[in-house]
Amino acid sequence: MSTKGLLIVLSGPSGVGKGTVCSALRTRVPDLVYSVSATTRSPRLGEVDGINYFFKNREEFHAMIENDQLLEYAEYVGNYYGTPRDFVEETIAGGKDIVLEIEVQGALKVKEKFPDGIFIFLTPPSLDELKDRIVGRGTESQATIDHRMSVAVDEMELIKHYDYAVVNDEINLACKRIESIIIAEHCKVKK
């Protein structure tokens, strides 16, 4: 039996509730390690540097790219997002499961480097519901909302590259489904 942890990649379109589901999942599965991403976007109200994201300016982020300190990175809606490499690799080697909550572009890059990862696509119940969630944030201009919806439609087409699809119709149900996936993956003979 392997003593390595699992790399769990939770991805899906912007506004689907990745952060909310991930937060609830970490409460339900306290041993699950959360990988904090780096980003160049500005913090939203209540977000804390080092907890929600590592907030970087563009120069700092580019230095991380040049020094190969990111497992993946992508530009999304005018900002960069990336996963610090060392923390992820050390966590898995130490036998702990780690969850990456990242955009679709980044997830596909991680899959190239870690094909044995567990890739979960979080879907909205419908595109109308997704739009309502984005509008409900109250943080986006109409142009940004329209752009996010256009990108979301394209991202939904990439679901075929994932191992699992989980509908985020209700947070506790989505978490239960993801917990079941993690348990099943630990029980696989090949692991």
PDB file of C-alpha atoms in Angstrom:
ATOM      1  CA  MET A   1       0.000   0.000   0.000  1.00  0.00           C
ATOM      2  CA  SER A   2       1.207   3.472  -0.888  1.00  0.00           C
ATOM      3  CA  THR A   3       1.745   5.979   1.883  1.00  0.00           C
ATOM      4  CA  LYS A   4       1.553   8.929  -0.488  1.00  0.00           C
ATOM      5  CA  GLY A   5      -1.332  11.326  -0.205  1.00  0.00           C
ATOM      6  CA  LEU A   6      -3.816  12.082  -2.947  1.00  0.00           C
ATOM      7  CA  LEU A   7      -3.727  15.171  -5.108  1.00  0.00           C
ATOM      8  CA  ILE A   8      -7.367  16.231  -5.451  1.00  0.00           C
ATOM      9  CA  VAL A   9      -8.082  18.946  -8.003  1.00  0.00           C
ATOM     10  CA  LEU A  10     -11.441  20.696  -7.623  1.00  0.00           C
ATOM     11  CA  SER A  11     -12.228  22.830 -10.613  1.00  0.00           C
ATOM     12  CA  GLY A  12     -15.112  24.334 -12.535  1.00  0.00           C
ATOM     13  CA  PRO A  13     -16.342  27.611 -13.940  1.00  0.00           C
ATOM     14  CA  SER A  14     -16.036  30.881 -12.044  1.00  0.00           C
ATOM     15  CA  GLY A  15     -18.989  31.375  -9.712  1.00  0.00           C
ATOM     16  CA  VAL A  16     -19.838  27.680  -9.382  1.00  0.00           C
ATOM     17  CA  GLY A  17     -18.979  27.739  -5.672  1.00  0.00           C
ATOM     18  CA  LYS A  18     -15.542  26.110  -5.601  1.00  0.00           C
ATOM     19  CA  GLY A  19     -14.449  28.201  -2.624  1.00  0.00           C
ATOM     20  CA  THR A  20     -17.646  27.599  -0.672  1.00  0.00           C
ATOM     21  CA  VAL A  21     -17.592  23.841  -1.288  1.00  0.00           C
ATOM     22  CA  CYS A  22     -13.871  23.643  -0.538  1.00  0.00           C
ATOM     23  CA  SER A  23     -14.330  25.492   2.755  1.00  0.00           C
ATOM     24  CA  ALA A  24     -17.204  23.216   3.792  1.00  0.00           C
ATOM     25  CA  LEU A  25     -15.237  20.139   2.721  1.00  0.00           C
ATOM     26  CA  ARG A  26     -12.264  21.165   4.869  1.00  0.00           C
ATOM     27  CA  THR A  27     -14.601  21.444   7.877  1.00  0.00           C
ATOM     28  CA  ARG A  28     -15.969  17.956   7.218  1.00  0.00           C
ATOM     29  CA  VAL A  29     -12.543  16.433   6.447  1.00  0.00           C
ATOM     30  CA  PRO A  30     -10.128  18.215   8.816  1.00  0.00           C
ATOM     31  CA  ASP A  31      -7.072  16.205   7.685  1.00  0.00           C
ATOM     32  CA  LEU A  32      -7.501  17.449   4.118  1.00  0.00           C
ATOM     33  CA  VAL A  33      -4.799  20.022   3.357  1.00  0.00           C
ATOM     34  CA  TYR A  34      -5.800  23.070   1.336  1.00  0.00           C
ATOM     35  CA  SER A  35      -3.385  24.430  -1.225  1.00  0.00           C
ATOM     36  CA  VAL A  36      -3.438  28.220  -1.170  1.00  0.00           C
ATOM     37  CA  SER A  37      -3.039  29.713  -4.650  1.00  0.00           C
ATOM     38  CA  ALA A  38      -1.126  32.824  -5.596  1.00  0.00           C
ATOM     39  CA  THR A  39      -2.929  35.516  -7.590  1.00  0.00           C
ATOM     40  CA  THR A  40      -2.476  39.014  -8.959  1.00  0.00           C
ATOM     41  CA  ARG A  41      -6.135  39.933  -8.478  1.00  0.00           C
ATOM     42  CA  SER A  42      -7.115  42.310  -5.689  1.00  0.00           C
ATOM     43  CA  PRO A  43      -8.514  40.837  -2.480  1.00  0.00           C
ATOM     44  CA  ARG A  44     -12.294  40.750  -2.146  1.00  0.00           C
ATOM     45  CA  LEU A  45     -13.887  41.968   1.069  1.00  0.00           C
ATOM     46  CA  GLY A  46     -12.887  39.658   3.914  1.00  0.00           C
ATOM     47  CA  GLU A  47     -10.144  37.786   2.045  1.00  0.00           C
ATOM     48  CA  VAL A  48      -6.834  37.443   3.897  1.00  0.00           C
ATOM     49  CA  ASP A  49      -3.364  37.142   2.347  1.00  0.00           C
ATOM     50  CA  GLY A  50      -1.892  33.684   2.976  1.00  0.00           C
ATOM     51  CA  ILE A  51      -5.262  32.176   3.876  1.00  0.00           C
ATOM     52  CA  ASN A  52      -7.509  32.768   0.869  1.00  0.00           C
ATOM     53  CA  TYR A  53      -4.719  33.531  -1.610  1.00  0.00           C
ATOM     54  CA  PHE A  54      -1.160  34.746  -1.675  1.00  0.00           C
ATOM     55  CA  PHE A  55      -1.809  38.178  -3.179  1.00  0.00           C
ATOM     56  CA  LYS A  56       1.091  39.161  -5.446  1.00  0.00           C
ATOM     57  CA  ASN A  57       1.745  42.051  -7.767  1.00  0.00           C
ATOM     58  CA  ARG A  58       2.620  41.207 -11.373  1.00  0.00           C
ATOM     59  CA  GLU A  59       6.372  41.527 -10.833  1.00  0.00           C
ATOM     60  CA  GLU A  60       6.323  39.118  -7.866  1.00  0.00           C
ATOM     61  CA  PHE A  61       4.210  36.636  -9.796  1.00  0.00           C
ATOM     62  CA  HIS A  62       6.499  36.750 -12.838  1.00  0.00           C
ATOM     63  CA  ALA A  63       9.485  36.078 -10.549  1.00  0.00           C
ATOM     64  CA  MET A  64       7.690  32.952  -9.270  1.00  0.00           C
ATOM     65  CA  ILE A  65       7.214  31.805 -12.879  1.00  0.00           C
ATOM     66  CA  GLU A  66      10.858  32.433 -13.787  1.00  0.00           C
ATOM     67  CA  ASN A  67      12.066  30.555 -10.692  1.00  0.00           C
ATOM     68  CA  ASP A  68       9.816  27.522 -11.458  1.00  0.00           C
ATOM     69  CA  GLN A  69       8.023  27.969  -8.130  1.00  0.00           C
ATOM     70  CA  LEU A  70       4.575  27.270  -9.559  1.00  0.00           C
ATOM     71  CA  LEU A  71       3.041  23.890 -10.328  1.00  0.00           C
ATOM     72  CA  GLU A  72       0.741  25.628 -12.779  1.00  0.00           C
ATOM     73  CA  TYR A  73      -0.400  29.100 -13.550  1.00  0.00           C
ATOM     74  CA  ALA A  74      -2.888  30.725 -15.845  1.00  0.00           C
ATOM     75  CA  GLU A  75      -4.192  34.115 -16.779  1.00  0.00           C
ATOM     76  CA  TYR A  76      -7.914  34.350 -16.209  1.00  0.00           C
ATOM     77  CA  VAL A  77     -10.047  37.440 -16.812  1.00  0.00           C
ATOM     78  CA  GLY A  78      -6.974  39.696 -16.719  1.00  0.00           C
ATOM     79  CA  ASN A  79      -5.318  38.261 -13.596  1.00  0.00           C
ATOM     80  CA  TYR A  80      -2.788  35.512 -12.943  1.00  0.00           C
ATOM     81  CA  TYR A  81      -3.462  32.513 -10.686  1.00  0.00           C
ATOM     82  CA  GLY A  82      -0.973  29.806  -9.769  1.00  0.00           C
ATOM     83  CA  THR A  83      -0.235  26.919  -7.425  1.00  0.00           C
ATOM     84  CA  PRO A  84       3.003  27.030  -5.409  1.00  0.00           C
ATOM     85  CA  ARG A  85       4.831  23.780  -6.307  1.00  0.00           C
ATOM     86  CA  ASP A  86       6.846  22.868  -3.193  1.00  0.00           C
ATOM     87  CA  PHE A  87       3.974  22.825  -0.738  1.00  0.00           C
ATOM     88  CA  VAL A  88       1.897  20.480  -2.911  1.00  0.00           C
ATOM     89  CA  GLU A  89       4.720  18.011  -3.524  1.00  0.00           C
ATOM     90  CA  GLU A  90       5.827  17.960   0.131  1.00  0.00           C
ATOM     91  CA  THR A  91       2.257  17.388   1.348  1.00  0.00           C
ATOM     92  CA  ILE A  92       1.666  14.410  -0.973  1.00  0.00           C
ATOM     93  CA  ALA A  93       5.066  12.884  -0.151  1.00  0.00           C
ATOM     94  CA  GLY A  94       4.218  13.252   3.552  1.00  0.00           C
ATOM     95  CA  GLY A  95       1.127  11.056   3.150  1.00  0.00           C
ATOM     96  CA  LYS A  96      -1.492  13.792   3.387  1.00  0.00           C
ATOM     97  CA  ASP A  97      -4.261  14.457   0.892  1.00  0.00           C
ATOM     98  CA  ILE A  98      -4.224  17.938  -0.602  1.00  0.00           C
ATOM     99  CA  VAL A  99      -6.978  19.733  -2.469  1.00  0.00           C
ATOM    100  CA  LEU A 100      -6.330  22.313  -5.153  1.00  0.00           C
ATOM    101  CA  GLU A 101      -9.219  24.664  -5.852  1.00  0.00           C
ATOM    102  CA  ILE A 102      -8.283  26.070  -9.245  1.00  0.00           C
ATOM    103  CA  GLU A 103      -9.654  27.302 -12.538  1.00  0.00           C
ATOM    104  CA  VAL A 104     -10.097  24.922 -15.462  1.00  0.00           C
ATOM    105  CA  GLN A 105      -6.990  26.102 -17.369  1.00  0.00           C
ATOM    106  CA  GLY A 106      -4.787  25.389 -14.365  1.00  0.00           C
ATOM    107  CA  ALA A 107      -6.394  22.017 -13.677  1.00  0.00           C
ATOM    108  CA  LEU A 108      -5.598  20.813 -17.186  1.00  0.00           C
ATOM    109  CA  LYS A 109      -1.967  21.891 -16.769  1.00  0.00           C
ATOM    110  CA  VAL A 110      -1.737  19.998 -13.462  1.00  0.00           C
ATOM    111  CA  LYS A 111      -3.197  16.924 -15.162  1.00  0.00           C
ATOM    112  CA  GLU A 112      -0.284  16.954 -17.635  1.00  0.00           C
ATOM    113  CA  LYS A 113       2.223  16.825 -14.750  1.00  0.00           C
ATOM    114  CA  PHE A 114       0.194  14.686 -12.313  1.00  0.00           C
ATOM    115  CA  PRO A 115      -2.011  12.324 -14.352  1.00  0.00           C
ATOM    116  CA  ASP A 116      -2.633  10.218 -11.216  1.00  0.00           C
ATOM    117  CA  GLY A 117      -4.347  13.147  -9.513  1.00  0.00           C
ATOM    118  CA  ILE A 118      -8.074  13.024  -8.843  1.00  0.00           C
ATOM    119  CA  PHE A 119      -9.769  15.603 -11.076  1.00  0.00           C
ATOM    120  CA  ILE A 120     -13.259  16.715 -10.024  1.00  0.00           C
ATOM    121  CA  PHE A 121     -15.327  19.141 -12.104  1.00  0.00           C
ATOM    122  CA  LEU A 122     -17.823  21.094  -9.999  1.00  0.00           C
ATOM    123  CA  THR A 123     -20.845  22.007 -12.107  1.00  0.00           C
ATOM    124  CA  PRO A 124     -23.726  24.378 -11.475  1.00  0.00           C
ATOM    125  CA  PRO A 125     -27.265  22.986 -11.601  1.00  0.00           C
ATOM    126  CA  SER A 126     -27.725  25.153 -14.721  1.00  0.00           C
ATOM    127  CA  LEU A 127     -26.076  28.069 -16.526  1.00  0.00           C
ATOM    128  CA  ASP A 128     -28.929  30.339 -15.353  1.00  0.00           C
ATOM    129  CA  GLU A 129     -28.120  29.414 -11.749  1.00  0.00           C
ATOM    130  CA  LEU A 130     -24.436  30.118 -12.398  1.00  0.00           C
ATOM    131  CA  LYS A 131     -25.255  33.589 -13.729  1.00  0.00           C
ATOM    132  CA  ASP A 132     -27.453  34.290 -10.690  1.00  0.00           C
ATOM    133  CA  ARG A 133     -24.559  33.341  -8.388  1.00  0.00           C
ATOM    134  CA  ILE A 134     -22.102  35.626 -10.195  1.00  0.00           C
ATOM    135  CA  VAL A 135     -24.565  38.530 -10.217  1.00  0.00           C
ATOM    136  CA  GLY A 136     -25.366  37.836  -6.545  1.00  0.00           C
ATOM    137  CA  ARG A 137     -21.756  38.504  -5.554  1.00  0.00           C
ATOM    138  CA  GLY A 138     -22.332  42.149  -6.373  1.00  0.00           C
ATOM    139  CA  THR A 139     -18.626  42.578  -7.170  1.00  0.00           C
ATOM    140  CA  GLU A 140     -18.657  42.343 -10.958  1.00  0.00           C
ATOM    141  CA  SER A 141     -19.539  44.809 -13.722  1.00  0.00           C
ATOM    142  CA  GLN A 142     -22.004  43.688 -16.398  1.00  0.00           C
ATOM    143  CA  ALA A 143     -19.129  43.384 -18.890  1.00  0.00           C
ATOM    144  CA  THR A 144     -17.230  41.104 -16.483  1.00  0.00           C
ATOM    145  CA  ILE A 145     -20.370  39.018 -15.845  1.00  0.00           C
ATOM    146  CA  ASP A 146     -20.903  38.589 -19.591  1.00  0.00           C
ATOM    147  CA  HIS A 147     -17.259  37.626 -20.074  1.00  0.00           C
ATOM    148  CA  ARG A 148     -17.345  35.123 -17.181  1.00  0.00           C
ATOM    149  CA  MET A 149     -20.479  33.501 -18.615  1.00  0.00           C
ATOM    150  CA  SER A 150     -18.883  33.204 -22.060  1.00  0.00           C
ATOM    151  CA  VAL A 151     -15.796  31.605 -20.517  1.00  0.00           C
ATOM    152  CA  ALA A 152     -17.991  29.287 -18.399  1.00  0.00           C
ATOM    153  CA  VAL A 153     -19.749  27.914 -21.479  1.00  0.00           C
ATOM    154  CA  ASP A 154     -16.357  27.101 -23.029  1.00  0.00           C
ATOM    155  CA  GLU A 155     -15.100  25.548 -19.773  1.00  0.00           C
ATOM    156  CA  MET A 156     -18.137  23.270 -19.486  1.00  0.00           C
ATOM    157  CA  GLU A 157     -17.005  21.651 -22.737  1.00  0.00           C
ATOM    158  CA  LEU A 158     -13.782  20.524 -20.997  1.00  0.00           C
ATOM    159  CA  ILE A 159     -15.563  18.316 -18.459  1.00  0.00           C
ATOM    160  CA  LYS A 160     -14.540  15.280 -20.540  1.00  0.00           C
ATOM    161  CA  HIS A 161     -10.959  15.692 -19.267  1.00  0.00           C
ATOM    162  CA  TYR A 162     -11.990  15.103 -15.639  1.00  0.00           C
ATOM    163  CA  ASP A 163     -12.430  11.913 -13.627  1.00  0.00           C
ATOM    164  CA  TYR A 164     -15.606  12.990 -11.849  1.00  0.00           C
ATOM    165  CA  ALA A 165     -18.410  15.556 -12.149  1.00  0.00           C
ATOM    166  CA  VAL A 166     -20.147  16.829  -9.016  1.00  0.00           C
ATOM    167  CA  VAL A 167     -23.213  19.075  -9.245  1.00  0.00           C
ATOM    168  CA  ASN A 168     -23.149  21.885  -6.689  1.00  0.00           C
ATOM    169  CA  ASP A 169     -26.891  21.994  -6.148  1.00  0.00           C
ATOM    170  CA  GLU A 170     -26.582  21.962  -2.360  1.00  0.00           C
ATOM    171  CA  ILE A 171     -23.293  22.400  -0.491  1.00  0.00           C
ATOM    172  CA  ASN A 172     -23.637  19.468   1.922  1.00  0.00           C
ATOM    173  CA  LEU A 173     -24.599  17.082  -0.880  1.00  0.00           C
ATOM    174  CA  ALA A 174     -21.695  18.264  -3.046  1.00  0.00           C
ATOM    175  CA  CYS A 175     -19.320  17.707  -0.101  1.00  0.00           C
ATOM    176  CA  LYS A 176     -20.723  14.225   0.546  1.00  0.00           C
ATOM    177  CA  ARG A 177     -20.163  13.313  -3.085  1.00  0.00           C
ATOM    178  CA  ILE A 178     -16.559  14.547  -2.969  1.00  0.00           C
ATOM    179  CA  GLU A 179     -15.917  12.718   0.332  1.00  0.00           C
ATOM    180  CA  SER A 180     -17.197   9.525  -1.317  1.00  0.00           C
ATOM    181  CA  ILE A 181     -14.794  10.039  -4.224  1.00  0.00           C
ATOM    182  CA  ILE A 182     -11.846  10.470  -1.837  1.00  0.00           C
ATOM    183  CA  ILE A 183     -12.765   7.332   0.109  1.00  0.00           C
ATOM    184  CA  ALA A 184     -13.170   5.325  -3.101  1.00  0.00           C
ATOM    185  CA  GLU A 185      -9.816   6.552  -4.437  1.00  0.00           C
ATOM    186  CA  HIS A 186      -8.054   5.458  -1.238  1.00  0.00           C
ATOM    187  CA  CYS A 187      -9.615   2.008  -1.644  1.00  0.00           C
ATOM    188  CA  LYS A 188      -8.445   1.519  -5.227  1.00  0.00           C
ATOM    189  CA  VAL A 189      -6.175  -1.457  -5.656  1.00  0.00           C
ATOM    190  CA  LYS A 190      -3.738   0.515  -7.836  1.00  0.00           C
ATOM    191  CA  LYS A 191      -3.189   3.065  -5.043  1.00  0.00           C
TER     192      LYS A 191
END
